[in-house]
Each structure stands twice: as structure tokens, then as C-alpha cells.
PDB file of C-alpha atoms in Angstrom:
ATOM      1  CA  ARG A   1     -25.246  -4.199   1.481  1.00 73.00           C
ATOM      2  CA  LYS A   2     -21.823  -3.129  -0.530  1.00 82.00           C
ATOM      3  CA  GLU A   3     -19.328  -0.438   0.914  1.00 88.00           C
ATOM      4  CA  VAL A   4     -19.675   1.857  -2.579  1.00 93.00           C
ATOM      5  CA  GLU A   5     -22.521   0.571  -5.075  1.00 94.00           C
ATOM      6  CA  GLN A   6     -23.025   2.899  -8.788  1.00 94.00           C
ATOM      7  CA  ASP A   7     -25.253   1.996 -11.055  1.00 91.00           C
ATOM      8  CA  PRO A   8     -23.001   0.103 -13.836  1.00 90.00           C
ATOM      9  CA  GLY A   9     -25.128   1.588 -17.473  1.00 88.00           C
ATOM     10  CA  PRO A  10     -24.556   0.922 -19.903  1.00 92.00           C
ATOM     11  CA  PHE A  11     -24.928   4.750 -20.246  1.00 94.00           C
ATOM     12  CA  ASN A  12     -24.923   5.552 -24.354  1.00 96.00           C
ATOM     13  CA  VAL A  13     -25.347   9.647 -24.372  1.00 96.00           C
ATOM     14  CA  PRO A  14     -24.774  11.875 -27.634  1.00 97.00           C
ATOM     15  CA  GLU A  15     -21.354  14.035 -28.011  1.00 98.00           C
ATOM     16  CA  GLY A  16     -22.109  16.772 -26.215  1.00 97.00           C
ATOM     17  CA  ALA A  17     -25.264  16.222 -23.828  1.00 97.00           C
ATOM     18  CA  THR A  18     -24.416  16.786 -19.933  1.00 97.00           C
ATOM     19  CA  VAL A  19     -24.577  13.527 -18.275  1.00 96.00           C
ATOM     20  CA  ALA A  20     -24.769  13.001 -14.592  1.00 95.00           C
ATOM     21  CA  PHE A  21     -24.534   9.647 -12.455  1.00 91.00           C
ATOM     22  CA  ASN A  22     -23.192   8.801  -8.054  1.00 94.00           C
ATOM     23  CA  CYS A  23     -22.642   6.541  -6.659  1.00 95.00           C
ATOM     24  CA  THR A  24     -23.809   5.769  -3.060  1.00 96.00           C
ATOM     25  CA  TYR A  25     -21.697   4.030   0.368  1.00 95.00           C
ATOM     26  CA  SER A  26     -22.607   2.920   3.448  1.00 93.00           C
ATOM     27  CA  ASN A  27     -20.489   3.982   5.890  1.00 90.00           C
ATOM     28  CA  SER A  28     -21.290   6.447   7.115  1.00 89.00           C
ATOM     29  CA  ALA A  29     -17.774   7.267   8.403  1.00 87.00           C
ATOM     30  CA  SER A  30     -15.760   7.494   5.682  1.00 88.00           C
ATOM     31  CA  GLN A  31     -13.856  10.736   4.578  1.00 84.00           C
ATOM     32  CA  SER A  32     -12.662  10.587   1.523  1.00 87.00           C
ATOM     33  CA  PHE A  33     -13.379   9.759  -2.084  1.00 91.00           C
ATOM     34  CA  PHE A  34     -12.449   9.988  -4.929  1.00 92.00           C
ATOM     35  CA  TRP A  35     -14.005   9.554  -9.081  1.00 95.00           C
ATOM     36  CA  TYR A  36     -12.089   7.569 -10.962  1.00 95.00           C
ATOM     37  CA  ARG A  37     -11.269   6.428 -14.831  1.00 97.00           C
ATOM     38  CA  GLN A  38     -11.095   3.222 -16.456  1.00 96.00           C
ATOM     39  CA  ASP A  39     -10.397   2.603 -20.683  1.00 95.00           C
ATOM     40  CA  CYS A  40     -11.330  -1.040 -21.406  1.00 91.00           C
ATOM     41  CA  ARG A  41      -7.897  -2.511 -20.233  1.00 89.00           C
ATOM     42  CA  LYS A  42      -6.643   0.247 -19.143  1.00 94.00           C
ATOM     43  CA  GLU A  43      -5.894   0.874 -15.507  1.00 95.00           C
ATOM     44  CA  PRO A  44      -7.769   2.973 -13.853  1.00 95.00           C
ATOM     45  CA  LYS A  45      -6.607   6.574 -13.564  1.00 94.00           C
ATOM     46  CA  LEU A  46      -7.528   9.827 -11.031  1.00 92.00           C
ATOM     47  CA  LEU A  47     -10.370  11.831 -12.485  1.00 94.00           C
ATOM     48  CA  MET A  48     -10.094  13.934  -9.654  1.00 92.00           C
ATOM     49  CA  SER A  49     -10.456  14.008  -5.937  1.00 89.00           C
ATOM     50  CA  VAL A  50     -14.466  15.500  -4.016  1.00 91.00           C
ATOM     51  CA  TYR A  51     -14.128  17.841  -1.581  1.00 85.00           C
ATOM     52  CA  SER A  52     -16.855  18.272   1.353  1.00 86.00           C
ATOM     53  CA  SER A  53     -17.914  21.645  -1.076  1.00 87.00           C
ATOM     54  CA  GLY A  54     -18.469  20.123  -4.385  1.00 88.00           C
ATOM     55  CA  ASN A  55     -15.674  20.545  -6.163  1.00 91.00           C
ATOM     56  CA  GLU A  56     -15.180  21.181 -11.100  1.00 94.00           C
ATOM     57  CA  ASP A  57     -12.533  20.492 -12.818  1.00 93.00           C
ATOM     58  CA  GLY A  58     -13.081  21.924 -16.680  1.00 96.00           C
ATOM     59  CA  ARG A  59     -16.360  20.242 -17.856  1.00 97.00           C
ATOM     60  CA  PHE A  60     -16.746  17.704 -14.103  1.00 97.00           C
ATOM     61  CA  THR A  61     -18.039  18.514 -11.436  1.00 97.00           C
ATOM     62  CA  ALA A  62     -17.850  16.120  -8.069  1.00 96.00           C
ATOM     63  CA  GLN A  63     -19.918  16.710  -5.835  1.00 96.00           C
ATOM     64  CA  LEU A  64     -20.454  14.475  -1.916  1.00 95.00           C
ATOM     65  CA  ASN A  65     -24.123  14.741  -0.012  1.00 94.00           C
ATOM     66  CA  ARG A  66     -23.156  13.612   3.355  1.00 93.00           C
ATOM     67  CA  ALA A  67     -26.610  13.807   4.938  1.00 94.00           C
ATOM     68  CA  SER A  68     -28.018  11.081   1.758  1.00 94.00           C
ATOM     69  CA  GLN A  69     -24.506   9.203   1.848  1.00 95.00           C
ATOM     70  CA  TYR A  70     -23.674   9.849  -1.812  1.00 94.00           C
ATOM     71  CA  ILE A  71     -20.817  11.558  -4.678  1.00 96.00           C
ATOM     72  CA  SER A  72     -22.220  12.164  -7.511  1.00 96.00           C
ATOM     73  CA  LEU A  73     -19.863  13.336 -10.881  1.00 97.00           C
ATOM     74  CA  LEU A  74     -21.459  15.839 -13.743  1.00 97.00           C
ATOM     75  CA  ILE A  75     -19.516  15.989 -17.529  1.00 97.00           C
ATOM     76  CA  ARG A  76     -20.668  18.983 -19.080  1.00 98.00           C
ATOM     77  CA  ASP A  77     -20.642  19.122 -23.340  1.00 98.00           C
ATOM     78  CA  SER A  78     -19.583  15.186 -23.549  1.00 97.00           C
ATOM     79  CA  LYS A  79     -16.660  14.618 -25.656  1.00 98.00           C
ATOM     80  CA  LEU A  80     -16.251  11.536 -27.899  1.00 97.00           C
ATOM     81  CA  SER A  81     -12.929  11.057 -25.583  1.00 97.00           C
ATOM     82  CA  ASP A  82     -15.585   9.996 -22.187  1.00 98.00           C
ATOM     83  CA  SER A  83     -16.395   7.064 -23.185  1.00 98.00           C
ATOM     84  CA  ALA A  84     -14.640   4.660 -20.537  1.00 97.00           C
ATOM     85  CA  THR A  85     -16.155   3.608 -17.321  1.00 96.00           C
ATOM     86  CA  TYR A  86     -16.376   5.819 -14.109  1.00 97.00           C
ATOM     87  CA  LEU A  87     -15.203   4.154 -10.913  1.00 96.00           C
ATOM     88  CA  CYS A  88     -16.094   5.539  -7.357  1.00 95.00           C
ATOM     89  CA  VAL A  89     -13.600   5.352  -4.882  1.00 93.00           C
ATOM     90  CA  VAL A  90     -13.645   5.680  -0.374  1.00 91.00           C
ATOM     91  CA  SER A  91     -12.278   5.788   2.374  1.00 86.00           C
ATOM     92  CA  PRO A  92     -13.288   5.241   5.594  1.00 76.00           C
ATOM     93  CA  PHE A  93     -11.754   6.472   9.077  1.00 66.00           C
ATOM     94  CA  GLY A  94      -8.521   5.066   9.926  1.00 58.00           C
ATOM     95  CA  ASN A  95      -9.229   3.266   7.043  1.00 58.00           C
ATOM     96  CA  GLU A  96      -5.464   3.463   5.143  1.00 69.00           C
ATOM     97  CA  LYS A  97      -7.266   1.436   2.225  1.00 78.00           C
ATOM     98  CA  LEU A  98      -9.643   3.263  -0.261  1.00 86.00           C
ATOM     99  CA  THR A  99     -12.012   0.908  -0.716  1.00 90.00           C
ATOM    100  CA  PHE A 100     -13.743   0.338  -5.150  1.00 92.00           C
ATOM    101  CA  GLY A 101     -17.633   0.262  -6.581  1.00 94.00           C
ATOM    102  CA  THR A 102     -17.506  -2.176  -9.532  1.00 93.00           C
ATOM    103  CA  GLY A 103     -17.922   1.206 -12.076  1.00 95.00           C
ATOM    104  CA  THR A 104     -20.120   2.450 -14.805  1.00 95.00           C
ATOM    105  CA  ARG A 105     -20.241   2.689 -18.250  1.00 95.00           C
ATOM    106  CA  LEU A 106     -20.118   6.363 -20.320  1.00 97.00           C
ATOM    107  CA  THR A 107     -20.719   5.550 -23.927  1.00 97.00           C
ATOM    108  CA  ILE A 108     -20.339   8.671 -26.040  1.00 97.00           C
ATOM    109  CA  ILE A 109     -22.233   7.976 -29.343  1.00 97.00           C
ATOM    110  CA  PRO A 110     -21.422  10.806 -32.145  1.00 95.00           C
TER     111      PRO A 110
ATOM    112  CA  ASP B   1       9.448  10.353 -15.477  1.00 66.00           C
ATOM    113  CA  GLY B   2       8.521   8.957 -11.734  1.00 73.00           C
ATOM    114  CA  GLY B   3       5.496   6.121 -12.097  1.00 92.00           C
ATOM    115  CA  ILE B   4       4.641   1.521 -11.500  1.00 96.00           C
ATOM    116  CA  THR B   5       6.403  -0.504 -13.508  1.00 96.00           C
ATOM    117  CA  GLN B   6       4.470  -4.096 -13.378  1.00 97.00           C
ATOM    118  CA  SER B   7       5.752  -6.538 -15.951  1.00 95.00           C
ATOM    119  CA  PRO B   8       5.208  -8.342 -17.625  1.00 95.00           C
ATOM    120  CA  LYS B   9       2.370  -7.348 -18.781  1.00 95.00           C
ATOM    121  CA  TYR B  10       1.032 -11.201 -19.504  1.00 95.00           C
ATOM    122  CA  LEU B  11       1.603 -14.187 -17.417  1.00 94.00           C
ATOM    123  CA  PHE B  12       0.405 -17.854 -18.211  1.00 92.00           C
ATOM    124  CA  ARG B  13       0.609 -20.005 -16.280  1.00 89.00           C
ATOM    125  CA  LYS B  14      -0.036 -24.169 -16.284  1.00 89.00           C
ATOM    126  CA  GLU B  15      -2.085 -26.129 -12.903  1.00 86.00           C
ATOM    127  CA  GLY B  16      -0.245 -25.963 -10.141  1.00 86.00           C
ATOM    128  CA  GLN B  17       1.990 -24.093 -10.164  1.00 90.00           C
ATOM    129  CA  ASN B  18       3.710 -20.606  -8.932  1.00 94.00           C
ATOM    130  CA  VAL B  19       4.739 -16.864 -10.988  1.00 95.00           C
ATOM    131  CA  THR B  20       5.380 -14.142  -9.425  1.00 96.00           C
ATOM    132  CA  LEU B  21       4.551 -10.483 -10.705  1.00 97.00           C
ATOM    133  CA  SER B  22       6.397  -7.784 -10.705  1.00 98.00           C
ATOM    134  CA  CYS B  23       6.153  -4.348  -9.384  1.00 98.00           C
ATOM    135  CA  GLU B  24       8.375  -1.001  -9.030  1.00 98.00           C
ATOM    136  CA  GLN B  25       7.691   2.125  -8.743  1.00 97.00           C
ATOM    137  CA  ASN B  26       9.969   5.539  -7.983  1.00 95.00           C
ATOM    138  CA  LEU B  27       7.810   7.750  -7.195  1.00 92.00           C
ATOM    139  CA  ASN B  28       9.492   7.241  -3.203  1.00 92.00           C
ATOM    140  CA  HIS B  29       6.197   6.596  -2.046  1.00 90.00           C
ATOM    141  CA  ASP B  30       5.313   4.703   1.953  1.00 89.00           C
ATOM    142  CA  ALA B  31       2.339   2.357   0.706  1.00 90.00           C
ATOM    143  CA  MET B  32       2.198  -0.043  -2.028  1.00 94.00           C
ATOM    144  CA  TYR B  33      -1.250  -1.708  -3.023  1.00 94.00           C
ATOM    145  CA  TRP B  34      -2.285  -5.886  -4.630  1.00 97.00           C
ATOM    146  CA  TYR B  35      -5.259  -5.205  -6.275  1.00 97.00           C
ATOM    147  CA  ARG B  36      -6.595  -7.795  -8.369  1.00 97.00           C
ATOM    148  CA  GLN B  37      -9.790  -7.437 -11.158  1.00 95.00           C
ATOM    149  CA  ASP B  38     -12.155 -10.252 -12.079  1.00 93.00           C
ATOM    150  CA  PRO B  39     -14.453  -8.734 -15.430  1.00 84.00           C
ATOM    151  CA  GLY B  40     -17.366  -6.562 -14.389  1.00 76.00           C
ATOM    152  CA  GLN B  41     -16.246  -6.711 -10.507  1.00 81.00           C
ATOM    153  CA  GLY B  42     -14.576  -3.455  -8.933  1.00 86.00           C
ATOM    154  CA  LEU B  43     -10.919  -3.784  -8.265  1.00 93.00           C
ATOM    155  CA  ARG B  44      -9.851  -6.195  -4.135  1.00 94.00           C
ATOM    156  CA  LEU B  45      -7.511  -5.483  -2.826  1.00 94.00           C
ATOM    157  CA  ILE B  46      -4.879  -8.428  -2.161  1.00 97.00           C
ATOM    158  CA  TYR B  47      -2.243  -6.922   0.278  1.00 97.00           C
ATOM    159  CA  TYR B  48      -0.746  -3.805   1.598  1.00 94.00           C
ATOM    160  CA  SER B  49       2.009  -2.368   2.831  1.00 94.00           C
ATOM    161  CA  GLN B  50       2.909   0.784   4.631  1.00 89.00           C
ATOM    162  CA  ILE B  51       5.919   0.512   5.233  1.00 90.00           C
ATOM    163  CA  VAL B  52       9.196  -1.037   4.385  1.00 94.00           C
ATOM    164  CA  ASN B  53       8.931  -5.120   6.056  1.00 95.00           C
ATOM    165  CA  ASP B  54       6.102  -4.790   6.977  1.00 95.00           C
ATOM    166  CA  PHE B  55       2.315  -5.705   4.674  1.00 96.00           C
ATOM    167  CA  GLN B  56      -1.168  -6.975   6.239  1.00 94.00           C
ATOM    168  CA  LYS B  57      -3.356  -9.423   4.030  1.00 96.00           C
ATOM    169  CA  GLY B  58      -6.369  -7.384   1.806  1.00 94.00           C
ATOM    170  CA  ASP B  59      -9.819  -9.089   1.268  1.00 91.00           C
ATOM    171  CA  ILE B  60      -8.589 -11.857  -0.875  1.00 95.00           C
ATOM    172  CA  ALA B  61      -5.436 -12.763   0.623  1.00 96.00           C
ATOM    173  CA  GLU B  62      -5.182 -15.898   0.414  1.00 96.00           C
ATOM    174  CA  GLY B  63      -3.173 -18.015  -2.350  1.00 96.00           C
ATOM    175  CA  TYR B  64      -1.197 -15.219  -2.469  1.00 97.00           C
ATOM    176  CA  SER B  65       1.715 -13.231  -0.824  1.00 97.00           C
ATOM    177  CA  VAL B  66       3.995 -10.945  -1.392  1.00 98.00           C
ATOM    178  CA  SER B  67       7.912  -9.434   0.528  1.00 98.00           C
ATOM    179  CA  ARG B  68       8.343  -5.753   0.975  1.00 97.00           C
ATOM    180  CA  GLU B  69      11.960  -5.654   1.173  1.00 97.00           C
ATOM    181  CA  LYS B  70      13.023  -2.697  -0.771  1.00 97.00           C
ATOM    182  CA  LYS B  71      10.761   1.372  -0.757  1.00 96.00           C
ATOM    183  CA  GLU B  72      11.284   0.149  -4.317  1.00 97.00           C
ATOM    184  CA  SER B  73       9.217  -3.493  -5.047  1.00 98.00           C
ATOM    185  CA  PHE B  74       6.053  -4.623  -3.621  1.00 98.00           C
ATOM    186  CA  PRO B  75       6.912  -8.577  -5.943  1.00 98.00           C
ATOM    187  CA  LEU B  76       3.225 -10.734  -5.827  1.00 98.00           C
ATOM    188  CA  THR B  77       3.229 -14.220  -5.958  1.00 97.00           C
ATOM    189  CA  VAL B  78       0.583 -16.210  -7.901  1.00 96.00           C
ATOM    190  CA  THR B  79       0.253 -19.907  -5.323  1.00 94.00           C
ATOM    191  CA  SER B  80      -1.147 -22.927  -6.621  1.00 89.00           C
ATOM    192  CA  ALA B  81      -3.216 -22.814  -3.543  1.00 88.00           C
ATOM    193  CA  GLN B  82      -5.019 -19.472  -5.265  1.00 88.00           C
ATOM    194  CA  LYS B  83      -7.877 -21.415  -7.152  1.00 87.00           C
ATOM    195  CA  ASN B  84      -9.344 -18.933  -9.597  1.00 90.00           C
ATOM    196  CA  PRO B  85      -6.124 -16.815 -10.271  1.00 92.00           C
ATOM    197  CA  THR B  86      -7.107 -15.542 -14.310  1.00 94.00           C
ATOM    198  CA  ALA B  87      -8.524 -11.690 -12.890  1.00 95.00           C
ATOM    199  CA  PHE B  88      -6.215  -8.422 -13.918  1.00 96.00           C
ATOM    200  CA  TYR B  89      -3.948  -8.130 -11.511  1.00 98.00           C
ATOM    201  CA  LEU B  90      -3.192  -4.039 -10.408  1.00 97.00           C
ATOM    202  CA  CYS B  91      -0.395  -2.395  -8.174  1.00 97.00           C
ATOM    203  CA  ALA B  92      -0.842   0.701  -6.196  1.00 95.00           C
ATOM    204  CA  SER B  93       1.359   3.186  -4.323  1.00 92.00           C
ATOM    205  CA  SER B  94      -0.089   6.371  -2.913  1.00 88.00           C
ATOM    206  CA  ALA B  95       2.244   9.028  -1.467  1.00 79.00           C
ATOM    207  CA  THR B  96       1.992   8.181   2.487  1.00 69.00           C
ATOM    208  CA  GLY B  97       0.764   5.649   4.287  1.00 59.00           C
ATOM    209  CA  ASN B  98      -2.854   7.698   3.889  1.00 62.00           C
ATOM    210  CA  PRO B  99      -4.806   7.090   1.015  1.00 60.00           C
ATOM    211  CA  ARG B 100      -7.535   9.704   1.801  1.00 62.00           C
ATOM    212  CA  ASP B 101      -5.562  12.844   0.482  1.00 66.00           C
ATOM    213  CA  TYR B 102      -3.340  11.848  -2.717  1.00 69.00           C
ATOM    214  CA  GLY B 103      -5.202   8.410  -3.917  1.00 79.00           C
ATOM    215  CA  TYR B 104      -3.856   5.988  -5.794  1.00 88.00           C
ATOM    216  CA  THR B 105      -1.223   5.338  -9.436  1.00 91.00           C
ATOM    217  CA  PHE B 106      -1.674   2.428 -10.192  1.00 95.00           C
ATOM    218  CA  GLY B 107       0.674   0.333 -12.632  1.00 96.00           C
ATOM    219  CA  SER B 108      -0.467  -0.333 -16.451  1.00 96.00           C
ATOM    220  CA  GLY B 109      -1.367  -3.828 -14.457  1.00 97.00           C
ATOM    221  CA  THR B 110      -0.151  -7.494 -15.380  1.00 97.00           C
ATOM    222  CA  ARG B 111      -3.286 -10.297 -16.964  1.00 96.00           C
ATOM    223  CA  LEU B 112      -2.820 -14.091 -15.601  1.00 95.00           C
ATOM    224  CA  THR B 113      -4.318 -16.680 -17.587  1.00 94.00           C
ATOM    225  CA  VAL B 114      -4.151 -20.112 -16.253  1.00 89.00           C
ATOM    226  CA  VAL B 115      -3.592 -22.313 -19.038  1.00 85.00           C
TER     227      VAL B 115
END
């Protein structure tokens, strides 16, 4: 089983819609969680950290479910500029290295 | 502005050659990392360093070498022993030795192609 698993998509979503995707992780001792965004042929950029209580940043909401070992990302009122690949990132306890999922590709359709 | 600079942006290597990818940061970050990304795959860790003059192998270190003589610099050499070096190489740094709190800042990457 991979340490971090994501549905690769693609998710093709009309502009203005709400879209959500999940990511599962295998190490129950994992401590830190992030969502990164990667545009085509560019470097990943931190979108948001994921806190235990869940957190929101504008149109983006991230949640953590430790019992089921998954994190989620919800995008409301999607924009064309949201088209990108979204990477789920986990940091195992006691391990300084981040582990990246393979990403979920999202395309917002006009 | 502070950031991470990778050079060159594109690099072409002949079979059997060693090449060195540059990574410089002015963020005063302690930890630096090298990842490789192949099409449709996630980032895979090659080497990382949490302090000057010290570095550790990642998951796919074979065929690569690094040095960390200065805090700001973490060059990666792709040796001829690396059998499939064509990939997108990403350098990253984190604010402390622990990326759990702050995540990573990435450079813009180097695309290496073997010709």
C-alpha cells in the first residue's frame, strides 16, 4: 500500500461548481498534513496546511479525519484559475521528510 | 525577494556524462531537499540535508551525489551511474529542520533530458 494515495482524476468541473477530493495515508502516526498545488510544468506551491480541527482559507476548506486516515480538500465557487494538480502531502511522526501523493488533476470548464 | 533559485532551467546530457544542478536559497533555511518528478508520478526524495556538511540519502539516491558546504547551496550531481536520469528535478527548503510546521518552499525546477 502506498504511503499516500490520491485519485489521479482528471476531475472536469464546470466553473462555479463545488469540488472535493480526498487523500488517504497509511501511517497512523502521521503528524502534519498539507495540500500543495502544482500547475503544469511548474513547481509545487503550498496551498494550505491541514489542522486537526479543519481549516478554511477563502474558497478552500481542508479537513482531517484521523480515525479513517484521510484528508480532504473542498473548493467552492471554482474558478478557471483553480485548474491544476493538487498534491496531498503527509509528514510521518519522527520523520522530517514530507511524503507526496501523486496528485489529483482538476480542470475547471468554462 | 527571498527564494530558491535553480539553474539551469533546461539541461541536456549525453549518455555517460555527469551533470550538476544548482540550487541556491536566500531564505536562511536550515534544511534543503532534492526531489525527482517523473510524468504522472509523485515526487520522490533523492537526498536531503538538515545542516551544513551533513546530508542523508532519500528513497532513490543511487546514481546521485550532493554536497552541503554552505547553508545557502545544495548542488545535485547526476552521475553516469543513474540509468534513467530524464526527469524534472526540484529543490526545496524548509524554515527549520522540521518541515512539519511550515511545509516546503520549492525552486522552479530543472528539466534534465538525456540525448
